[in-house]
Coordinates of N, CA and C in Angstrom, one line a residue:
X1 N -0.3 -18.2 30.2 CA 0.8 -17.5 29.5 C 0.2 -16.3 28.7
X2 N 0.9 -15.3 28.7 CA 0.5 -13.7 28.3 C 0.3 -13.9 26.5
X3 N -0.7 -13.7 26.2 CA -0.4 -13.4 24.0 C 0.6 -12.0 24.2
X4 N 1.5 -12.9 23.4 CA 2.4 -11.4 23.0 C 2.5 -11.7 21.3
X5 N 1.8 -10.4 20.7 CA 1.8 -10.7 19.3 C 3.0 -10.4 18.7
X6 N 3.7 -9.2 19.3 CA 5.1 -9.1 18.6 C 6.2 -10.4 18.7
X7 N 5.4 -11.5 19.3 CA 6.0 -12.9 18.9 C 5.5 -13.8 17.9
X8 N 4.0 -13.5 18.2 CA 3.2 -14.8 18.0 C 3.0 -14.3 16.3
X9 N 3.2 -13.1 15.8 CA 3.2 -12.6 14.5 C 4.3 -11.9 13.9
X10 N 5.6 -12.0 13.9 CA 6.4 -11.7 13.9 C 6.1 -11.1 12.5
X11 N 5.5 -11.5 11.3 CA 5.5 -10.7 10.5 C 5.0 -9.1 10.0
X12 N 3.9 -9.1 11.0 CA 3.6 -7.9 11.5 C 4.7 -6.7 12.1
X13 N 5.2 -7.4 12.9 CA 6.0 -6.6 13.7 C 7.4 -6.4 13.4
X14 N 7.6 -7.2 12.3 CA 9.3 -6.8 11.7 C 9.1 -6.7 10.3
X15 N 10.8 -6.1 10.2 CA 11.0 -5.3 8.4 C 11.8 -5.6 8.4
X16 N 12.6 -6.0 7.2 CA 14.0 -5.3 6.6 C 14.5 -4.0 6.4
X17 N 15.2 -3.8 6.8 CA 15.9 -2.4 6.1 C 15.4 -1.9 4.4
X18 N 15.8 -2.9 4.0 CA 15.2 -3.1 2.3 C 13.8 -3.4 2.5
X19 N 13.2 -2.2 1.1 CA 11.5 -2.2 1.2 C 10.7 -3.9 1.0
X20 N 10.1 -4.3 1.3 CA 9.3 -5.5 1.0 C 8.1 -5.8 0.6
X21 N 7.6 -6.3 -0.7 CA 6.0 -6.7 -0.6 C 5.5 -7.4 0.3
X22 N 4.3 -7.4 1.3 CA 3.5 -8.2 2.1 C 2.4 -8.3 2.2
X23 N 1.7 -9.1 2.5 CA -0.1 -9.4 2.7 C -0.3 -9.1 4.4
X24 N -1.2 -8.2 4.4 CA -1.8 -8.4 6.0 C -3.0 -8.8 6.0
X25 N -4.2 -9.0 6.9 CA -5.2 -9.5 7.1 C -6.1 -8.7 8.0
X26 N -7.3 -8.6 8.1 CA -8.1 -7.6 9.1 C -7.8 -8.1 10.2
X27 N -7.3 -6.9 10.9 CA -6.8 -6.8 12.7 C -8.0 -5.5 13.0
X28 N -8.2 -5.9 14.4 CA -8.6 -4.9 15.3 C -7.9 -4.1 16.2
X29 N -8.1 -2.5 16.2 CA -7.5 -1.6 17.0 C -8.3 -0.9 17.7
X30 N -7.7 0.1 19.1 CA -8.0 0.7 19.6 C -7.6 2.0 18.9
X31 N -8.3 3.1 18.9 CA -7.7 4.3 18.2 C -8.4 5.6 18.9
X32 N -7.5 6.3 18.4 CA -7.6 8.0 19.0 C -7.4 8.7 17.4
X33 N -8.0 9.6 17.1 CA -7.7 10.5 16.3 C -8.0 12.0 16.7
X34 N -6.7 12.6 15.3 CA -6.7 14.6 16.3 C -6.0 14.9 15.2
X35 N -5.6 16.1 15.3 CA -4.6 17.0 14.6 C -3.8 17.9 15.8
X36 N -2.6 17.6 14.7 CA -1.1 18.8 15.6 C 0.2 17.8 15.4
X37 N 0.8 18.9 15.9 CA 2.2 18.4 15.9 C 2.5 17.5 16.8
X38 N 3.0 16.0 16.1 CA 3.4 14.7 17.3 C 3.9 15.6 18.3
X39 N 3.8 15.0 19.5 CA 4.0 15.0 20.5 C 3.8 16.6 20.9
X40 N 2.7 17.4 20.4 CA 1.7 18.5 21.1 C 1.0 17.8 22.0
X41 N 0.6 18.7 22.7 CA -0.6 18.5 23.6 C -2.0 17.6 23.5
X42 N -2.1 18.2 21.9 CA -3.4 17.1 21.6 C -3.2 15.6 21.1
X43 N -1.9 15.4 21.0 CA -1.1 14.4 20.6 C -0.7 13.6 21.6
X44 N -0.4 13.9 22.8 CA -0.1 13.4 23.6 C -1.0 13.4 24.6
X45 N -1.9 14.1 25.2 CA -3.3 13.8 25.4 C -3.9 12.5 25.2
X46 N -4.3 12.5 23.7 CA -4.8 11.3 23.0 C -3.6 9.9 23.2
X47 N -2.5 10.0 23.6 CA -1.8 8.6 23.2 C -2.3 8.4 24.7
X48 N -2.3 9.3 25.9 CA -2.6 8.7 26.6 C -4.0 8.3 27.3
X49 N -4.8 8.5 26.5 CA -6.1 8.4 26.6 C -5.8 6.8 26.1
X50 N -4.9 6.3 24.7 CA -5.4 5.4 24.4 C -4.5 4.1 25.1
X51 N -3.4 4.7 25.8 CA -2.8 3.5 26.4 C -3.6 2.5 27.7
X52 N -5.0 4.4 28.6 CA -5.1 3.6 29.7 C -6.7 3.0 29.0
X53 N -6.8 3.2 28.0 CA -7.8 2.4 26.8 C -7.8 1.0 27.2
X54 N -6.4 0.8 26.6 CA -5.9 -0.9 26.2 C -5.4 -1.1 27.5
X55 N -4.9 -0.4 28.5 CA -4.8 -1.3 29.7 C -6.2 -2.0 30.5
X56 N -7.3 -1.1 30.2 CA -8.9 -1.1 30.6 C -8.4 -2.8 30.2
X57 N -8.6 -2.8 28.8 CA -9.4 -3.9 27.7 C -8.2 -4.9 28.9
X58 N -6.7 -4.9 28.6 CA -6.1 -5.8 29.2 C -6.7 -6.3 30.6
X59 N -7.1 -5.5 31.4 CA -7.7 -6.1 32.7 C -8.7 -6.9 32.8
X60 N -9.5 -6.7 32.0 CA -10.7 -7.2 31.6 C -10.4 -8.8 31.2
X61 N -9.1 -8.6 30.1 CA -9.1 -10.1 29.6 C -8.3 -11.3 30.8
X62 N -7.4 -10.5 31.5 CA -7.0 -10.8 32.7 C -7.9 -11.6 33.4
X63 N -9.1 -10.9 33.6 CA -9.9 -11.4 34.8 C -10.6 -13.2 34.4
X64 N -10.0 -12.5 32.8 CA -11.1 -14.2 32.2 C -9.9 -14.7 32.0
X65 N -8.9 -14.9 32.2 CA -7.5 -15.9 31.9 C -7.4 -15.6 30.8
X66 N -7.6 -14.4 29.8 CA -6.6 -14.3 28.5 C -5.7 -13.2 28.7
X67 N -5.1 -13.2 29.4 CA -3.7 -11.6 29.7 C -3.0 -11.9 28.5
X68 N -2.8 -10.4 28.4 CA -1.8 -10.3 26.6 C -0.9 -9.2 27.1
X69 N 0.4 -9.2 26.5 CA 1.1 -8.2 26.7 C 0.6 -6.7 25.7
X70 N 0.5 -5.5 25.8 CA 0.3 -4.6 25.2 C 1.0 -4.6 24.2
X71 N 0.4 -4.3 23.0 CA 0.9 -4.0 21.8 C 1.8 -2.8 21.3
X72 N 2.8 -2.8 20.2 CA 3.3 -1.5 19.8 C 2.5 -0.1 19.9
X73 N 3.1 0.5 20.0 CA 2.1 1.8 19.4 C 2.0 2.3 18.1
X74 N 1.3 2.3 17.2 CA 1.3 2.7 15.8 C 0.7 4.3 15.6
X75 N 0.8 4.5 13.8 CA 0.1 5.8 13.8 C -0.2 5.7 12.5
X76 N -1.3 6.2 12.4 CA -1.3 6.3 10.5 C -1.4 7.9 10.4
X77 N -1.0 9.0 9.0 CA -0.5 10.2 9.4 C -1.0 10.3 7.8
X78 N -1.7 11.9 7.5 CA -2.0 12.2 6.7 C -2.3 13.3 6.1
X79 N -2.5 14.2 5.7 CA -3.2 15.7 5.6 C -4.0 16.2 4.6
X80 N -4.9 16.7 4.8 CA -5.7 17.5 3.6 C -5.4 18.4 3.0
X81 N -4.4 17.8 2.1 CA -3.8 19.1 1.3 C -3.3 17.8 0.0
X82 N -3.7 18.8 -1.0 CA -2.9 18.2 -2.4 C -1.1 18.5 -2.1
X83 N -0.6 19.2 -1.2 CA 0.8 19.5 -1.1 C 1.8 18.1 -0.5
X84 N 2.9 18.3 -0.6 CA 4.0 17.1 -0.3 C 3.4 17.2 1.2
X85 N 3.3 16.0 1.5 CA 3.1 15.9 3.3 C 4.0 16.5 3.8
X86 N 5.2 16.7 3.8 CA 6.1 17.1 4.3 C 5.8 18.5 4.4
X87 N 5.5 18.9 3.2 CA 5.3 20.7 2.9 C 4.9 21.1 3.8
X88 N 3.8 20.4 4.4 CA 2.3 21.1 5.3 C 2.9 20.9 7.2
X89 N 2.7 22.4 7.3 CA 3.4 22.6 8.7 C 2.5 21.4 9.7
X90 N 3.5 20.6 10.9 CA 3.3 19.8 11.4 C 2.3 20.2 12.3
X91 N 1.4 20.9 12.6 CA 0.3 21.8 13.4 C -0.9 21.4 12.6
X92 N -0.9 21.0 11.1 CA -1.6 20.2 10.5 C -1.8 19.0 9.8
X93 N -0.5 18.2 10.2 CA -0.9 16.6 10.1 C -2.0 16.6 11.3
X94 N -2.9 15.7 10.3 CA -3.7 14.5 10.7 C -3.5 12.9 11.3
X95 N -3.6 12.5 12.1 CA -3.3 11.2 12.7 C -4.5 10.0 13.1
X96 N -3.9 9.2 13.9 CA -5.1 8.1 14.0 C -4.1 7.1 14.6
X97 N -3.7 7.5 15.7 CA -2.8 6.9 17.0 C -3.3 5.3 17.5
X98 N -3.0 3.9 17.3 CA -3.6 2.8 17.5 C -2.5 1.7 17.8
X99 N -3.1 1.1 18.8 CA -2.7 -0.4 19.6 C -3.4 -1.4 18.9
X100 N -3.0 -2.4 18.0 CA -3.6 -3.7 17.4 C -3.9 -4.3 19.0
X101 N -5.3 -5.2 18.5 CA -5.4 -6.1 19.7 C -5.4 -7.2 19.7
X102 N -6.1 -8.2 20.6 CA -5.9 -9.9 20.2 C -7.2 -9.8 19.9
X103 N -7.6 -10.9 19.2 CA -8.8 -11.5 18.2 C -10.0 -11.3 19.5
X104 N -9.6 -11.9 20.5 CA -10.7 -12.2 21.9 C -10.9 -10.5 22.4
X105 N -10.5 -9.6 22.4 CA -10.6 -8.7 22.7 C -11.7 -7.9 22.3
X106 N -13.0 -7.2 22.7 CA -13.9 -7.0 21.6 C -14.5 -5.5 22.0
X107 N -15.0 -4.8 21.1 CA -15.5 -3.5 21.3 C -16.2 -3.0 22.5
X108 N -16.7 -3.8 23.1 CA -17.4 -3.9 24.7 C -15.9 -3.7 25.7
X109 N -14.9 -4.2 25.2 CA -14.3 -4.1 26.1 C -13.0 -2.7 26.4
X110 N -13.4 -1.9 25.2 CA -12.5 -0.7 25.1 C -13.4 0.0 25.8
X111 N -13.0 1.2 26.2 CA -13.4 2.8 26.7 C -12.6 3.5 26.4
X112 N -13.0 5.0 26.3 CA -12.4 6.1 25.8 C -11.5 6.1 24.6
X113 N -11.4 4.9 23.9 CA -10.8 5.0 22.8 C -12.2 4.4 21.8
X114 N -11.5 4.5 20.7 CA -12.2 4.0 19.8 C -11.8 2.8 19.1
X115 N -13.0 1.3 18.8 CA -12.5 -0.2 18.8 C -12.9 0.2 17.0
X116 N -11.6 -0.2 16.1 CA -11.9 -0.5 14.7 C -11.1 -1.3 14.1
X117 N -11.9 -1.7 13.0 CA -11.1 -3.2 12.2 C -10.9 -2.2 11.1
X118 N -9.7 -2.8 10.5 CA -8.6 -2.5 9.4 C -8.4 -3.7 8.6
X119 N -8.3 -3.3 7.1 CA -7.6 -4.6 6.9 C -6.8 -3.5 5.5
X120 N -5.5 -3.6 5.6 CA -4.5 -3.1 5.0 C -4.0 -4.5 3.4
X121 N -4.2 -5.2 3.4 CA -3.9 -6.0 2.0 C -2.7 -5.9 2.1
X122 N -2.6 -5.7 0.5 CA -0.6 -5.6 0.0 C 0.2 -4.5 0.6
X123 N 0.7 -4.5 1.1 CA 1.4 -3.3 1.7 C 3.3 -3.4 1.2
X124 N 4.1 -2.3 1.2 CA 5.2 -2.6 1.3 C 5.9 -1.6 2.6
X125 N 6.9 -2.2 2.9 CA 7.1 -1.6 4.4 C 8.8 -2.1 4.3
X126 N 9.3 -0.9 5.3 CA 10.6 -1.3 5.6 C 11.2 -0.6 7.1
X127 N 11.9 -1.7 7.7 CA 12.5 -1.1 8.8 C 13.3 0.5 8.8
X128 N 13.1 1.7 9.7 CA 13.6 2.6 9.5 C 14.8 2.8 10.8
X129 N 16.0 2.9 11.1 CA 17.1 2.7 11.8 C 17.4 4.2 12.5
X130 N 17.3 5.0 12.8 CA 17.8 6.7 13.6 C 16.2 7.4 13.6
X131 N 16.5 8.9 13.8 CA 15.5 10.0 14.2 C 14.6 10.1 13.1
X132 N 13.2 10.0 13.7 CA 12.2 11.1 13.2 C 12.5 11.4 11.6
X133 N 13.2 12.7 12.0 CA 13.5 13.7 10.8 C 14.4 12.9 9.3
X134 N 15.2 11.7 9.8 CA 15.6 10.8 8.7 C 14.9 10.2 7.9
X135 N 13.6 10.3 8.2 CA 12.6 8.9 7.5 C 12.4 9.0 6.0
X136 N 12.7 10.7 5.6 CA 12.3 10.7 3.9 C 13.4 9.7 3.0
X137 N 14.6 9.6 4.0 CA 15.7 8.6 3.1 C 15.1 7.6 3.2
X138 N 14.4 7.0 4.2 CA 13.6 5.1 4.3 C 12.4 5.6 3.2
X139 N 12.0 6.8 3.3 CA 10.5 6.5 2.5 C 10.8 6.7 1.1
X140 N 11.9 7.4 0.6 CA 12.4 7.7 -0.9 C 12.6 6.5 -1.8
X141 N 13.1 5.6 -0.7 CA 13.7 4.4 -1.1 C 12.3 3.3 -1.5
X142 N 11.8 3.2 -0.5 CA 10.0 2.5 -0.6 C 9.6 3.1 -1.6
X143 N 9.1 4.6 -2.0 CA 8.7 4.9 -3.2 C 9.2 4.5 -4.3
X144 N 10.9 4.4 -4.3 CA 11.4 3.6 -5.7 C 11.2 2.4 -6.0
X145 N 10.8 1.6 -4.6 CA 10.8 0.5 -4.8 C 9.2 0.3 -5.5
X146 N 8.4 1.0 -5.2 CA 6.9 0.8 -5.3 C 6.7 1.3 -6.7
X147 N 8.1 1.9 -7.8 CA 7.9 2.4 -9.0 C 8.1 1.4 -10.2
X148 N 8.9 0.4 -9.5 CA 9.5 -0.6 -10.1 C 8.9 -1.3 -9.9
X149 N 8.2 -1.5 -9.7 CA 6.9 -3.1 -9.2 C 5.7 -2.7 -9.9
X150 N 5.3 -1.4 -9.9 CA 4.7 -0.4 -10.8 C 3.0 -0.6 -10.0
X151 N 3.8 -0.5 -9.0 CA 2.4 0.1 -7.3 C 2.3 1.2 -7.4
X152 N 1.3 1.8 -6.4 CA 0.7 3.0 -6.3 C 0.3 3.0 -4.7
X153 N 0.2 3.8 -4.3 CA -0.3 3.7 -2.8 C -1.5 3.6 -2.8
X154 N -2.1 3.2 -1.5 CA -3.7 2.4 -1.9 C -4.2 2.4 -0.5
X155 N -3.5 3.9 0.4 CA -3.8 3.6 1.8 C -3.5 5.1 2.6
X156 N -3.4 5.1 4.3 CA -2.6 6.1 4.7 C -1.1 5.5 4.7
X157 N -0.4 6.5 5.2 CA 1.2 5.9 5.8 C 0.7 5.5 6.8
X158 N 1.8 4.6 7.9 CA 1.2 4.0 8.3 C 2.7 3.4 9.4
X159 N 2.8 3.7 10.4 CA 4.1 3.9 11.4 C 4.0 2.5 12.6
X160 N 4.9 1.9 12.6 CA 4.8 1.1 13.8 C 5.7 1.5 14.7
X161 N 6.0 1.7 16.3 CA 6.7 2.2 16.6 C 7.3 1.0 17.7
X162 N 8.6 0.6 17.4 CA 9.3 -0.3 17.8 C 10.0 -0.4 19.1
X163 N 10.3 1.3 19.3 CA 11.4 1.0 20.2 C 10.9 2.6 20.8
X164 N 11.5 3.5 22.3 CA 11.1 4.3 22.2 C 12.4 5.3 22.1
X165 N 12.1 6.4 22.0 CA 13.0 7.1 21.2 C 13.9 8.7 22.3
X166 N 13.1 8.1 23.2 CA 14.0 9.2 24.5 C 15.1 7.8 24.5
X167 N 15.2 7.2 24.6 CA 16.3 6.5 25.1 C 17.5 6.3 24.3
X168 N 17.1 6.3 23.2 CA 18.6 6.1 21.6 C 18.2 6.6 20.4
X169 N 17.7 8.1 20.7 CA 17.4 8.7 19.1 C 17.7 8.5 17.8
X170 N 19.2 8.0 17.9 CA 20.0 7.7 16.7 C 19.5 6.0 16.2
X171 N 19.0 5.6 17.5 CA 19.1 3.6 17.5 C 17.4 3.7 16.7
X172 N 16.2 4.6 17.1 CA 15.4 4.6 17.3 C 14.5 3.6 15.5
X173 N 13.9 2.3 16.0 CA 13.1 1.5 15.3 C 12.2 1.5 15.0
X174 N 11.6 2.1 13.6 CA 10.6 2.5 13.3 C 10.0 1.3 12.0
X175 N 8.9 0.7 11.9 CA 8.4 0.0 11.0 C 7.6 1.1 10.0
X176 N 8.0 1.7 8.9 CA 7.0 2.2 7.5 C 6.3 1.7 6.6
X177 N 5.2 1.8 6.6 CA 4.4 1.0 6.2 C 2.8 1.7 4.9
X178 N 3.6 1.1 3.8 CA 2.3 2.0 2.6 C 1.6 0.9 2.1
X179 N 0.1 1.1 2.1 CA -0.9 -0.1 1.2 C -1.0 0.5 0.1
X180 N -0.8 -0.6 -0.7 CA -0.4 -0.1 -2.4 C -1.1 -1.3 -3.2
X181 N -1.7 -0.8 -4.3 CA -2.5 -1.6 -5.5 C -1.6 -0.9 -6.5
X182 N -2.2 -2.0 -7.8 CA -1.1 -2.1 -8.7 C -1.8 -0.9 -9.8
X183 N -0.5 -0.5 -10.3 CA -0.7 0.7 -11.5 C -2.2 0.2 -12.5
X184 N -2.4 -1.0 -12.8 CA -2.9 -1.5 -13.5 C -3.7 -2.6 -13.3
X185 N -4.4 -2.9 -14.1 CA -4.8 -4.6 -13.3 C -3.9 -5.9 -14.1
X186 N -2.8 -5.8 -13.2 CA -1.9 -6.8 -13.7 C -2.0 -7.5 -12.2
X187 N -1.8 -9.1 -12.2 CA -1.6 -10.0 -11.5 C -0.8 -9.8 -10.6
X188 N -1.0 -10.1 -9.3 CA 0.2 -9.9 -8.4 C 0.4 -11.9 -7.9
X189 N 1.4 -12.0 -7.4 CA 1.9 -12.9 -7.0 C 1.0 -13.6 -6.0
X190 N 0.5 -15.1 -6.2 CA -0.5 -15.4 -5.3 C 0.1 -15.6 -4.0
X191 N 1.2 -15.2 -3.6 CA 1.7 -15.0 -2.1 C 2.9 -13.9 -2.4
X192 N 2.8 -13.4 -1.3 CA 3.9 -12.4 -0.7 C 4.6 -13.1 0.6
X193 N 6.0 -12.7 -0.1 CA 6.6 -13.3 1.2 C 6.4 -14.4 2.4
X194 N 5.2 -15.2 1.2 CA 4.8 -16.7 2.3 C 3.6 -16.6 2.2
X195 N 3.2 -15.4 2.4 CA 1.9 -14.9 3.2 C 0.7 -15.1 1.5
X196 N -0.3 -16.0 1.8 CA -1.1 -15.9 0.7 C -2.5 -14.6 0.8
X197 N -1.9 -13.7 -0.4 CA -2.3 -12.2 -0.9 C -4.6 -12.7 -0.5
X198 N -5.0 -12.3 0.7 CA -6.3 -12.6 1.3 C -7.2 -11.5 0.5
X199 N -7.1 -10.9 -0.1 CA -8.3 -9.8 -0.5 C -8.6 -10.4 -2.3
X200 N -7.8 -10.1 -2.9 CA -8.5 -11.0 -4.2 C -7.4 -11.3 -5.3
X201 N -7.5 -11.3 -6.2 CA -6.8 -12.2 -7.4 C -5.9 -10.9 -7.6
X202 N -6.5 -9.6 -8.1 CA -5.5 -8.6 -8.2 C -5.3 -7.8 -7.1
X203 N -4.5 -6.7 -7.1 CA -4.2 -5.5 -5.9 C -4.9 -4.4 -6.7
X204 N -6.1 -4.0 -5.9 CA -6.7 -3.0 -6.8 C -6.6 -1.8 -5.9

């Protein structure tokens, strides 16, 4: 039977609408990084460098009886600039385009991408429902949420991409996702949402 993690980890791969505290744990990815405007040339280049990446790795695991279904596509998104991300024309976001893999999957078995471990901690994240260009209303909301808990961000942004977006722009499922430590060193909850908080006593 195929690992499909968007089953086997459902907390990974799903949000509420409403922002949420959660714990993640070090995963491994395949990654591409560049600069430009999503879906430029160099943008798209690279996603497809990194799909026939993880199909490489999938064949490989195939041959030894572990076949997995391919993973979402993610992105973490950033820029060098003290300005509003938003501000900074989309010709210079920075990116870091990645497929989480399965645990058996291992750096020997990627090509042309690049194999790296993450581990994101406390994160808060929330399902985003329509286009692209809507997302500052999902992320406005996450930031208020992360003012009142009295977080700070503690990471990149950080995009899971759920559904794809030529087919129902308006429908289109996006997971947002910010790693955040606390204003302070005040105690966080020895679990989130189930999930027992793996990096240490506080969110630093």
């Amino acid at each position: 039977m195929k690992l499909d993690l968007a089953k086997s980890d459902k907390l990974y791969y799903t949000a509420p609408t409403d922002p949420v505290l959660r714990a993640f744990d070090t995963y491994g990815y395949a990654t591409v990084t560049g600069e430009g405007a999503p879906l430029g040339s160099e943008y798209t280049d690279a996603v497809g460098t990194l799909y026939r990446s993880v199909y490489g790795a999938k064949k490989l695991a195939k041959a030894a009886d572990r076949d997995f279904v391919v993973p979402k596509l993610e992105g973490q998104w950033w820029v060098d600039s003290d300005d509003p991300p938003l501000s900074v024309p989309r010709e210079q976001w920075r990116w870091r385009m990645m497929i989480r893999l399965p645990d058996f999957v291992t750096g020997e078995m990627i090509t042309g991408a690049t194999f790296e471990r993450f581990h994101e901690g406390a994160a808060i994240q929330a399902l985003h429902i329509g286009p692209y260009a809507t997302e500052p209303e999902t992320l406005a909301r996450m930031e208020a949420f992360m003012a009142e808990k009295g977080l700070t961000m503690n990471g990149r942004h950080h995009e899971i991409y759920l559904s794809d977006p030529r087919r129902s722009a308006t429908r289109t499922k996006t997971i947002l996702r910010h790693p955040v430590r606390a204003q302070s060193r005040q105690p966080i909850l020895p679990e989130v949402d189930g999930i027992p908080h793996i990096s240490s006593k506080y969110v630093r």
